Coordinates of N, CA and C and ligand atoms in Angstrom, one line a residue:
A1 N 257.5 63.4 152.5 CA 257.8 63.2 153.7 C 257.0 62.3 154.0
C2 N 255.9 62.3 153.9 CA 254.9 61.2 154.4 C 254.8 60.0 153.7
E3 N 255.4 59.9 152.4 CA 255.5 58.9 151.9 C 256.8 58.2 152.2
A4 N 257.7 59.1 152.4 CA 259.2 58.6 152.9 C 259.1 57.9 154.2
V5 N 258.3 57.9 155.0 CA 258.3 57.5 156.4 C 257.5 55.9 156.4
R6 N 256.6 56.0 155.5 CA 255.9 54.8 155.3 C 256.6 53.6 155.2
G7 N 256.0 52.2 156.1 CA 257.0 51.1 156.3 C 258.3 51.2 157.1
K8 N 258.6 52.5 157.4 CA 259.8 52.4 158.2 C 259.9 52.1 159.5
T9 N 260.8 51.9 160.3 CA 260.9 51.7 161.6 C 261.9 52.5 162.1
Y10 N 261.7 53.4 163.2 CA 262.4 54.3 163.8 C 262.6 54.1 165.3
V11 N 264.1 54.3 165.5 CA 264.4 54.2 167.1 C 263.8 55.3 167.9
V12 N 263.0 55.2 168.9 CA 262.6 56.6 169.6 C 263.1 56.4 171.0
A13 N 264.0 57.2 171.5 CA 264.5 57.5 172.7 C 263.5 58.1 173.9
T14 N 263.3 57.8 174.8 CA 262.5 58.4 175.9 C 263.5 58.4 177.5
D15 N 262.3 59.1 178.2 CA 262.9 59.1 179.4 C 262.4 57.9 180.3
T16 N 262.7 57.9 181.3 CA 262.4 56.5 182.2 C 261.2 56.8 183.4
T17 N 261.2 57.5 184.1 CA 260.2 57.7 185.3 C 259.7 59.2 185.2
F18 N 259.0 59.6 184.0 CA 258.6 60.9 184.1 C 256.8 60.9 183.9
A19 N 256.6 60.5 184.8 CA 255.1 60.3 185.0 C 254.3 61.7 184.8
P20 N 253.0 62.2 184.0 CA 252.5 60.9 183.2 C 252.6 61.3 181.8
F21 N 254.3 61.6 181.2 CA 254.8 61.6 180.0 C 255.4 60.4 179.6
E22 N 255.9 59.7 180.4 CA 256.5 58.2 180.1 C 256.7 57.7 181.6
Y23 N 256.1 56.6 181.5 CA 256.5 55.7 182.9 C 256.3 54.1 182.5
R24 N 256.4 53.4 183.5 CA 255.8 52.0 183.4 C 254.3 51.8 184.6
D25 N 253.5 51.2 183.7 CA 252.3 50.9 184.6 C 252.6 49.7 185.4
T26 N 251.6 49.4 186.1 CA 251.8 48.2 187.3 C 252.0 46.9 186.6
A27 N 251.8 46.8 185.3 CA 252.1 45.5 184.3 C 253.3 45.7 183.7
G28 N 254.0 47.0 183.8 CA 255.3 47.2 183.1 C 255.5 47.5 181.9
N29 N 254.2 48.0 181.3 CA 254.1 48.6 180.0 C 254.4 50.0 179.8
L30 N 255.3 50.3 179.2 CA 255.3 51.7 178.9 C 254.6 52.5 178.5
V31 N 253.9 53.4 179.3 CA 252.9 54.4 178.9 C 253.0 56.0 179.1
G32 N 252.0 56.3 178.9 CA 252.0 58.1 179.5 C 251.9 58.7 178.0
I33 N 251.8 60.1 178.2 CA 251.3 60.9 177.1 C 252.3 61.0 175.9
D34 N 253.5 60.8 176.0 CA 254.4 60.9 175.1 C 254.6 59.6 174.3
M35 N 254.3 58.5 174.9 CA 254.3 57.1 174.3 C 252.7 57.2 173.4
D36 N 251.6 57.5 174.1 CA 250.6 57.7 173.1 C 250.6 58.5 172.0
L37 N 251.2 59.7 172.2 CA 251.1 60.5 171.1 C 252.2 59.9 169.9
I38 N 253.2 59.1 170.3 CA 254.4 58.9 169.6 C 253.9 57.8 168.5
R39 N 253.0 56.6 169.5 CA 252.5 55.6 168.9 C 251.3 55.8 167.9
D40 N 250.4 56.9 168.2 CA 249.2 57.4 167.5 C 249.5 57.9 166.2
V41 N 250.7 58.7 166.2 CA 251.2 59.5 165.1 C 251.9 58.2 164.2
A42 N 252.5 57.2 164.9 CA 253.2 56.3 163.9 C 251.9 55.7 163.3
D43 N 250.9 55.4 164.0 CA 249.8 54.7 163.3 C 249.1 55.2 162.1
K44 N 248.9 56.6 162.3 CA 248.6 57.4 161.3 C 249.4 57.8 160.2
M45 N 250.7 57.6 160.3 CA 251.5 57.9 159.2 C 252.2 56.8 158.6
G46 N 251.5 55.5 159.2 CA 252.3 54.3 158.6 C 253.4 53.9 159.0
F47 N 254.3 54.4 160.0 CA 255.6 53.9 160.4 C 255.6 53.5 161.7
S48 N 256.9 52.5 161.9 CA 256.5 51.8 163.3 C 257.8 52.5 164.0
V49 N 257.4 52.1 165.5 CA 258.4 52.5 166.5 C 259.0 51.7 167.5
K50 N 260.3 51.7 167.5 CA 261.0 50.9 168.2 C 261.5 51.7 169.8
I51 N 260.7 51.5 171.1 CA 260.9 52.6 172.0 C 262.3 52.0 173.0
D52 N 263.0 53.0 173.4 CA 264.2 53.1 174.0 C 264.1 53.4 175.4
S53 N 263.6 53.2 176.3 CA 263.4 53.9 177.7 C 264.8 54.1 178.4
L54 N 265.7 55.3 178.1 CA 266.9 55.5 178.4 C 267.1 56.4 179.8
G55 N 266.2 57.4 180.1 CA 266.9 58.4 180.6 C 266.8 59.8 179.9
F56 N 266.2 60.9 180.6 CA 266.4 62.2 179.6 C 267.7 62.4 179.1
N57 N 268.7 62.6 179.5 CA 270.0 63.1 179.2 C 270.6 61.9 178.3
A58 N 270.4 60.8 178.5 CA 270.9 59.4 177.6 C 270.0 59.6 176.6
A59 N 268.6 60.0 176.3 CA 267.9 60.0 175.3 C 268.1 61.2 174.4
M60 N 268.5 62.2 175.0 CA 269.2 63.4 174.0 C 270.5 62.7 173.5
L61 N 271.4 62.4 174.1 CA 272.6 62.1 173.8 C 272.4 60.9 172.6
A62 N 271.4 60.1 172.8 CA 271.3 58.8 171.6 C 271.0 59.5 170.2
V63 N 270.0 60.6 170.4 CA 269.7 61.3 169.1 C 271.1 61.9 168.6
D64 N 271.5 62.6 169.2 CA 273.2 63.2 169.1 C 273.8 62.2 168.3
S65 N 274.0 61.2 169.0 CA 275.1 60.3 168.5 C 274.4 59.5 167.4
G66 N 273.2 59.5 166.9 CA 272.7 58.4 165.9 C 272.1 57.3 166.2
N67 N 272.1 57.1 167.6 CA 271.5 56.1 168.1 C 270.0 55.7 168.3
A68 N 269.5 56.9 168.3 CA 268.2 57.1 168.2 C 267.9 58.1 167.2
D69 N 266.5 58.0 166.3 CA 266.1 58.9 165.5 C 265.5 59.9 165.9
L70 N 264.8 59.8 167.2 CA 263.8 61.0 167.6 C 263.8 60.7 169.2
C71 N 263.7 61.8 169.7 CA 263.5 61.6 171.1 C 262.1 62.4 171.7
I72 N 261.2 61.7 172.5 CA 260.1 62.3 172.7 C 260.0 61.8 174.4
A73 N 260.4 62.9 175.1 CA 260.6 63.0 176.5 C 260.4 64.2 177.1
G74 N 259.3 64.7 176.8 CA 259.0 66.0 177.5 C 260.1 67.0 177.2
A75 N 260.5 66.8 176.2 CA 261.9 68.0 175.9 C 261.3 69.3 175.4
S76 N 261.7 70.1 176.6 CA 261.9 71.6 176.4 C 262.3 72.5 175.0
I77 N 261.8 73.1 174.3 CA 262.4 73.7 173.0 C 263.1 74.8 173.6
T78 N 264.0 74.8 173.5 CA 265.3 75.9 173.8 C 265.9 76.2 172.7
D79 N 266.5 77.6 172.8 CA 267.4 78.1 171.9 C 268.8 77.4 171.7
E80 N 269.1 77.0 173.0 CA 270.3 76.5 173.3 C 270.4 75.1 172.4
R81 N 269.3 74.2 172.4 CA 269.2 72.9 172.1 C 269.2 73.0 170.6
K82 N 268.5 74.2 170.1 CA 268.4 74.3 168.8 C 269.6 74.3 168.3
Q83 N 270.6 74.8 168.4 CA 272.1 74.6 167.9 C 272.3 73.2 167.5
T84 N 271.6 72.3 168.3 CA 272.2 70.6 168.1 C 271.0 69.9 167.5
Y85 N 269.9 70.3 167.9 CA 268.8 69.3 167.5 C 267.9 70.3 166.7
D86 N 266.9 69.7 165.8 CA 265.5 70.0 165.4 C 264.4 69.7 166.1
F87 N 263.3 70.5 166.4 CA 262.1 70.4 167.1 C 261.1 70.3 166.2
T88 N 260.0 69.4 166.8 CA 258.8 69.3 166.2 C 258.0 70.5 166.4
D89 N 257.0 70.6 166.1 CA 255.9 71.5 166.6 C 255.7 71.4 167.9
P90 N 255.3 72.7 169.0 CA 255.1 72.2 170.5 C 253.9 71.4 170.7
Y91 N 254.1 70.7 171.6 CA 252.7 70.0 171.9 C 252.4 70.1 173.3
F92 N 253.0 70.7 174.2 CA 252.6 71.0 175.5 C 253.4 72.2 176.2
D93 N 252.7 72.9 176.9 CA 253.2 74.2 177.3 C 253.6 73.7 179.1
S94 N 255.1 73.9 179.2 CA 255.4 73.5 180.5 C 256.1 74.6 181.5
G95 N 256.5 74.2 182.4 CA 257.4 75.1 183.5 C 257.8 74.1 184.7
V96 N 258.8 74.8 185.2 CA 259.7 74.2 186.6 C 258.8 74.5 187.9
L97 N 258.9 73.3 188.5 CA 258.2 73.4 189.8 C 259.2 72.7 190.9
M98 N 259.3 73.7 192.1 CA 260.3 72.9 193.3 C 259.3 72.3 193.9
A99 N 259.6 71.2 194.5 CA 258.9 70.2 195.5 C 259.7 69.9 196.8
V100 N 258.8 69.6 197.6 CA 259.7 69.2 199.0 C 258.8 68.2 199.5
S101 N 259.5 67.7 200.6 CA 258.7 66.6 201.3 C 257.4 67.3 202.1
E102 N 256.5 66.7 202.1 CA 254.9 66.9 202.7 C 255.3 67.4 204.3
S103 N 256.4 66.8 204.7 CA 256.6 67.4 206.4 C 257.7 68.5 206.6
S104 N 258.0 69.0 205.0 CA 259.0 70.1 205.2 C 258.6 71.4 205.7
D105 N 259.6 72.1 206.3 CA 259.1 73.4 206.7 C 259.5 74.4 205.8
I106 N 260.1 74.3 204.6 CA 260.5 75.1 203.6 C 259.1 75.6 203.2
T107 N 259.3 77.0 202.8 CA 257.9 77.7 202.3 C 258.4 78.2 200.9
G108 N 260.0 78.6 200.7 CA 260.4 79.3 199.2 C 261.7 79.0 199.5
Y109 N 262.2 79.4 198.1 CA 263.7 79.5 197.9 C 264.5 79.9 198.9
E110 N 263.9 81.0 199.5 CA 264.8 81.6 201.1 C 265.4 80.7 202.0
D111 N 264.3 79.5 201.9 CA 264.6 78.8 203.1 C 266.0 77.6 202.9
L112 N 266.1 77.7 201.5 CA 267.1 76.9 200.7 C 268.5 77.0 201.3
A113 N 268.8 77.9 201.9 CA 270.2 78.3 202.4 C 270.9 77.0 203.1
D114 N 272.3 77.1 202.6 CA 272.9 76.0 202.7 C 272.3 74.4 202.9
K115 N 271.3 74.2 202.0 CA 270.7 73.2 201.9 C 271.1 72.3 200.7
T116 N 270.8 71.0 200.4 CA 271.2 70.5 199.0 C 269.9 70.4 198.3
V117 N 269.9 70.6 197.1 CA 268.7 70.6 196.2 C 269.1 69.4 195.0
V118 N 268.2 68.8 194.7 CA 268.2 67.5 193.7 C 267.8 67.9 192.4
V119 N 268.4 67.8 191.5 CA 268.1 68.0 190.3 C 268.1 67.0 189.2
K120 N 267.8 66.8 187.6 CA 268.0 65.9 186.8 C 268.8 66.4 185.8
T121 N 269.9 65.8 185.4 CA 270.8 66.0 184.7 C 270.6 66.4 183.2
G122 N 270.9 67.4 182.7 CA 270.5 68.5 181.4 C 269.3 68.8 181.3
T123 N 268.5 69.1 182.2 CA 267.1 69.5 182.0 C 267.0 71.1 182.3
E124 N 265.8 71.3 182.0 CA 265.5 72.7 182.4 C 265.4 73.1 183.9
G125 N 265.0 72.1 184.8 CA 264.9 72.0 186.1 C 266.4 72.4 186.9
E126 N 267.3 71.6 186.1 CA 268.8 71.7 186.4 C 269.1 72.9 186.3
T127 N 269.0 73.7 184.8 CA 269.5 74.9 184.5 C 268.9 76.0 185.4
F128 N 267.5 75.8 186.0 CA 267.0 77.0 186.6 C 267.4 76.7 188.1
A129 N 267.6 75.7 188.5 CA 268.0 75.6 190.0 C 269.5 76.3 190.0
K130 N 270.4 75.9 189.1 CA 271.5 76.5 189.0 C 272.0 77.7 189.0
S131 N 270.9 78.3 188.2 CA 270.9 79.9 188.1 C 270.4 81.0 189.4
I132 N 269.7 79.9 190.2 CA 269.5 80.7 191.5 C 270.1 80.3 192.7
A133 N 271.0 79.2 192.4 CA 271.7 78.5 193.7 C 272.5 79.5 194.7
E134 N 273.3 80.3 193.5 CA 274.4 81.2 194.4 C 273.2 82.2 195.3
K135 N 272.4 82.9 194.6 CA 271.4 83.8 195.3 C 270.9 83.3 196.5
Y136 N 270.5 82.1 196.5 CA 269.7 81.6 197.7 C 270.6 80.8 198.3
G137 N 271.8 80.5 198.1 CA 272.8 79.8 198.9 C 272.6 78.4 199.2
F138 N 272.0 77.4 198.1 CA 272.0 76.1 198.2 C 273.0 75.6 197.0
R139 N 273.4 74.3 197.3 CA 273.8 73.6 196.4 C 273.0 72.4 195.7
T140 N 273.6 72.3 194.3 CA 272.7 71.2 193.6 C 273.6 70.1 193.6
V141 N 272.5 68.9 193.6 CA 273.2 67.5 193.2 C 272.6 66.9 192.1
S142 N 273.0 66.7 190.8 CA 272.3 65.9 189.9 C 272.2 64.6 189.7
V143 N 271.2 63.9 189.4 CA 270.9 62.7 189.0 C 270.1 62.3 187.7
D144 N 270.0 61.4 187.5 CA 269.2 60.8 186.0 C 267.6 60.6 186.1
Q145 N 266.8 60.3 187.1 CA 266.0 60.2 187.1 C 265.0 60.8 187.9
S146 N 263.8 61.1 187.4 CA 262.8 61.7 188.3 C 262.3 61.1 189.7
S147 N 262.3 59.9 189.5 CA 262.1 59.0 190.8 C 263.3 59.0 191.8
T148 N 264.4 59.1 191.2 CA 265.6 59.2 192.2 C 265.6 60.5 193.0
M149 N 264.9 61.7 192.5 CA 264.9 62.8 193.2 C 263.8 62.9 194.1
V150 N 262.6 62.3 194.0 CA 261.8 62.1 194.9 C 262.3 61.1 195.9
Q151 N 262.8 59.9 195.8 CA 263.3 59.3 197.0 C 264.4 60.1 197.6
M152 N 265.2 60.9 197.0 CA 266.5 61.2 197.8 C 265.8 62.3 198.7
V153 N 264.8 63.2 198.3 CA 264.2 64.1 199.2 C 263.3 63.4 200.2
Q154 N 262.6 62.1 200.0 CA 262.2 61.3 201.1 C 263.2 60.9 202.0
A155 N 264.1 60.5 201.9 CA 265.1 59.9 202.3 C 266.1 61.2 203.4
G156 N 265.8 62.1 203.0 CA 266.6 63.6 203.6 C 267.9 63.5 203.1
Q157 N 268.0 62.9 201.8 CA 269.3 63.4 201.1 C 269.4 64.7 200.8
A158 N 268.1 65.1 200.4 CA 268.1 66.6 199.8 C 266.9 67.4 200.0
E159 N 266.9 68.7 200.4 CA 265.9 69.2 201.0 C 264.9 69.5 199.9
A160 N 265.3 69.5 198.8 CA 264.1 69.7 197.7 C 264.5 69.4 196.3
M161 N 263.5 69.5 195.5 CA 264.0 68.8 193.8 C 263.2 69.8 192.9
F162 N 263.5 69.9 191.7 CA 263.0 71.0 190.7 C 262.8 70.1 189.7
D163 N 261.6 69.9 189.0 CA 261.2 69.2 188.2 C 259.8 69.9 187.3
D164 N 259.7 69.3 185.9 CA 258.5 70.4 185.2 C 257.6 70.1 186.2
Y165 N 256.3 71.1 186.1 CA 255.4 71.1 187.0 C 254.4 70.0 186.8
P166 N 253.9 69.4 185.7 CA 252.9 68.4 185.4 C 253.4 67.3 185.9
I167 N 254.8 67.0 186.3 CA 255.5 65.7 187.0 C 255.3 65.8 188.2
V168 N 255.5 67.0 188.9 CA 255.5 67.1 190.0 C 254.0 67.3 190.8
A169 N 253.3 67.6 189.8 CA 251.7 67.6 190.4 C 251.1 66.5 190.2
Y170 N 251.6 65.6 189.0 CA 250.9 64.3 189.2 C 251.7 63.2 190.3
G171 N 252.9 63.4 190.5 CA 253.2 62.7 191.6 C 252.7 62.9 193.1
I172 N 252.3 64.0 193.2 CA 251.5 64.8 194.6 C 250.2 64.1 194.2
A173 N 249.7 64.1 193.2 CA 248.2 63.7 193.5 C 248.1 61.8 193.6
Q174 N 249.3 61.3 193.1 CA 249.4 60.1 193.3 C 249.8 59.5 194.8
G175 N 250.1 60.9 195.6 CA 250.3 60.4 196.8 C 252.1 60.0 197.2
N176 N 252.6 60.8 196.2 CA 254.2 60.6 196.8 C 254.9 61.4 197.8
G177 N 254.3 61.8 198.7 CA 254.6 62.3 199.8 C 255.4 63.6 199.8
M178 N 255.0 64.4 198.4 CA 255.8 65.5 198.2 C 254.7 66.7 198.4
K179 N 255.3 68.0 198.3 CA 254.1 69.2 198.3 C 254.7 70.2 197.3
A180 N 254.1 70.9 196.8 CA 255.0 72.3 196.3 C 254.4 73.4 196.9
V181 N 255.3 74.5 197.2 CA 255.0 75.7 198.4 C 255.5 76.9 197.4
T182 N 255.8 76.7 195.9 CA 256.2 78.1 195.4 C 255.2 78.0 194.0
E183 N 255.1 79.0 193.2 CA 254.5 78.7 191.8 C 255.4 78.3 190.8
K184 N 254.9 77.8 189.9 CA 255.8 77.2 188.7 C 256.7 78.3 188.0
E185 N 257.7 78.3 187.6 CA 258.7 79.2 186.8 C 258.0 79.0 185.3
A186 N 257.7 80.1 184.7 CA 257.6 80.0 183.5 C 258.7 79.1 182.5
G187 N 258.3 78.2 181.7 CA 259.0 77.3 180.9 C 258.6 77.3 179.6
N188 N 259.5 76.4 179.0 CA 259.2 76.2 177.5 C 258.3 75.1 177.1
S189 N 257.9 75.2 175.8 CA 257.1 73.9 175.4 C 257.5 72.5 175.1
Y190 N 257.1 71.6 175.2 CA 257.6 70.4 174.6 C 257.6 70.3 173.3
G191 N 258.8 69.5 172.8 CA 258.4 69.3 171.1 C 259.4 67.9 171.1
A192 N 259.0 67.2 170.2 CA 259.9 66.1 169.9 C 261.2 66.3 169.3
V193 N 262.3 65.8 169.5 CA 263.4 66.0 168.6 C 264.4 65.2 167.8
V194 N 264.5 65.6 166.7 CA 265.7 65.0 166.0 C 267.1 65.9 165.7
K195 N 268.1 64.8 165.5 CA 269.3 65.6 165.2 C 269.1 66.6 164.1
K196 N 269.7 67.6 164.4 CA 269.6 69.0 163.6 C 270.1 68.5 162.4
G197 N 269.2 68.8 161.1 CA 269.5 68.4 159.7 C 269.4 67.0 159.2
E198 N 268.9 66.2 160.2 CA 268.8 65.1 159.9 C 267.3 64.5 160.2
N199 N 266.8 63.2 159.7 CA 265.4 62.8 159.7 C 264.4 64.0 159.6
R200 N 264.6 64.5 158.6 CA 263.5 66.0 158.1 C 262.4 65.1 157.7
D201 N 262.4 63.8 157.2 CA 260.9 63.3 156.8 C 260.3 62.9 158.0
L202 N 261.0 62.4 159.1 CA 260.2 62.1 160.3 C 259.8 63.1 160.9
L203 N 260.4 64.2 160.8 CA 260.1 65.3 161.7 C 258.8 66.0 160.8
I204 N 258.8 66.1 160.0 CA 257.6 66.4 159.0 C 256.3 65.6 159.2
A205 N 256.7 64.6 159.2 CA 255.6 63.4 159.4 C 254.9 63.6 160.9
F206 N 255.9 63.4 161.8 CA 255.2 63.7 163.3 C 254.4 64.9 163.1
N207 N 254.8 66.3 162.5 CA 254.2 67.2 162.6 C 252.8 67.0 162.1
V208 N 252.6 66.3 161.1 CA 251.3 66.2 160.3 C 250.3 65.4 161.0
G209 N 251.0 64.2 161.6 CA 250.4 63.2 162.5 C 249.8 64.2 163.6
L210 N 250.8 64.7 164.1 CA 250.1 65.7 165.3 C 249.1 66.3 165.1
A211 N 249.3 67.1 164.1 CA 248.0 68.0 163.9 C 246.8 67.6 163.4
E212 N 246.9 65.8 163.0 CA 245.5 65.2 162.8 C 245.0 64.7 164.1
L213 N 245.9 64.4 164.9 CA 245.4 64.0 166.5 C 244.8 65.2 167.1
Q214 N 245.5 66.3 166.7 CA 244.6 67.5 167.5 C 243.3 68.1 166.9
A215 N 243.3 67.7 165.4 CA 242.0 67.8 164.8 C 240.8 67.0 165.1
D216 N 241.3 65.5 165.2 CA 240.3 64.5 165.2 C 240.0 64.3 166.7
G217 N 240.4 65.3 167.7 CA 240.0 64.9 169.0 C 240.9 63.7 170.1
T218 N 241.7 63.2 169.4 CA 242.8 62.1 169.9 C 243.8 62.8 171.1
Y219 N 244.2 63.9 170.5 CA 244.8 64.5 171.6 C 244.4 65.0 172.7
D220 N 243.3 65.7 172.5 CA 242.2 66.0 173.7 C 242.2 64.9 174.6
R221 N 241.9 63.6 174.3 CA 241.4 62.5 174.7 C 242.8 61.8 175.7
I222 N 244.1 62.1 174.8 CA 245.0 61.5 175.8 C 245.5 62.4 176.9
M223 N 245.4 64.0 176.7 CA 245.5 64.9 177.7 C 244.9 64.8 178.8
T224 N 243.3 64.4 178.6 CA 242.5 64.3 179.5 C 242.5 63.0 180.5
Q225 N 242.7 62.1 179.7 CA 243.2 60.7 180.3 C 244.4 60.7 181.6
Y226 N 245.3 61.6 181.0 CA 246.5 61.5 182.1 C 246.8 62.5 183.0
L227 N 245.8 63.9 182.8 CA 246.1 64.9 183.6 C 244.5 65.5 184.0
G228 N 243.4 64.9 183.5 CA 242.3 65.4 183.9 C 242.1 66.5 183.1
D229 N 241.5 67.6 183.8 CA 241.1 68.9 183.7 C 242.4 69.9 183.7
N230 N 243.4 69.6 184.3 CA 244.7 70.2 184.5 C 245.6 70.4 183.2
W231 N 245.1 70.9 182.3 CA 246.1 71.1 181.2 C 245.5 71.9 180.0
Ligands
LIG1 N1 261.2 69.6 180.1 C1 262.5 69.4 180.6 C2 263.7 69.5 179.8 O1 263.4 69.4 178.6 C3 262.9 67.7 181.4 C4 262.5 66.8 180.3 C5 262.6 65.5 181.0 O2 263.0 65.3 182.3 N2 262.1 64.5 180.3 O3 264.5 69.9 180.3

């Protein structure tokens, strides 16, 4: 498998505004944990990547339709997705967290009755919010980007949003005007994704490269660069 990937160029699909896993820096470069991981794995294993910043749902669909070879976008490893995709080894443990505006009076899910909650299409956050929507009496609206969720809450178009906790925490630390008032929900680990039964060599090469990054300290350095001590 490691021989087979050498010299090849793979199309890698990813999310758009999912800091600190993938986002554009002030110079417009696509950076983040996922971007560093895939580029470093590619360097180690001798293949090239062409990165397509599509949005989470679009990136997963691109892999399914064969328009991308791999998706790395903080994709949670779920049993449902395993019917359509093969996952690499896990590289980060996540979970879903609600965020509200700094000025909000909301202190828990109970306060969401008759409110609008914004979530991201095709994500674990969306699935979780929908699973409790009836119990707490709120409605959900789905959008394609994490940045849109924040904008909608800030604009008063939604009362709360659900995203993965490292993304919520990073945004708050950057001063995006949000706060978290609940504990994070248990969630699944992130893996990179290929279409089920396809790109087997790439999947194996990713796992080999990831293990090398973990063994030689590169993985720890990337995590600390973006997350400080919070991982
Ligand atoms: N981890 C979440 C999921 O897989 C969200 C991923 C994302 O929004 N990029 O559903």
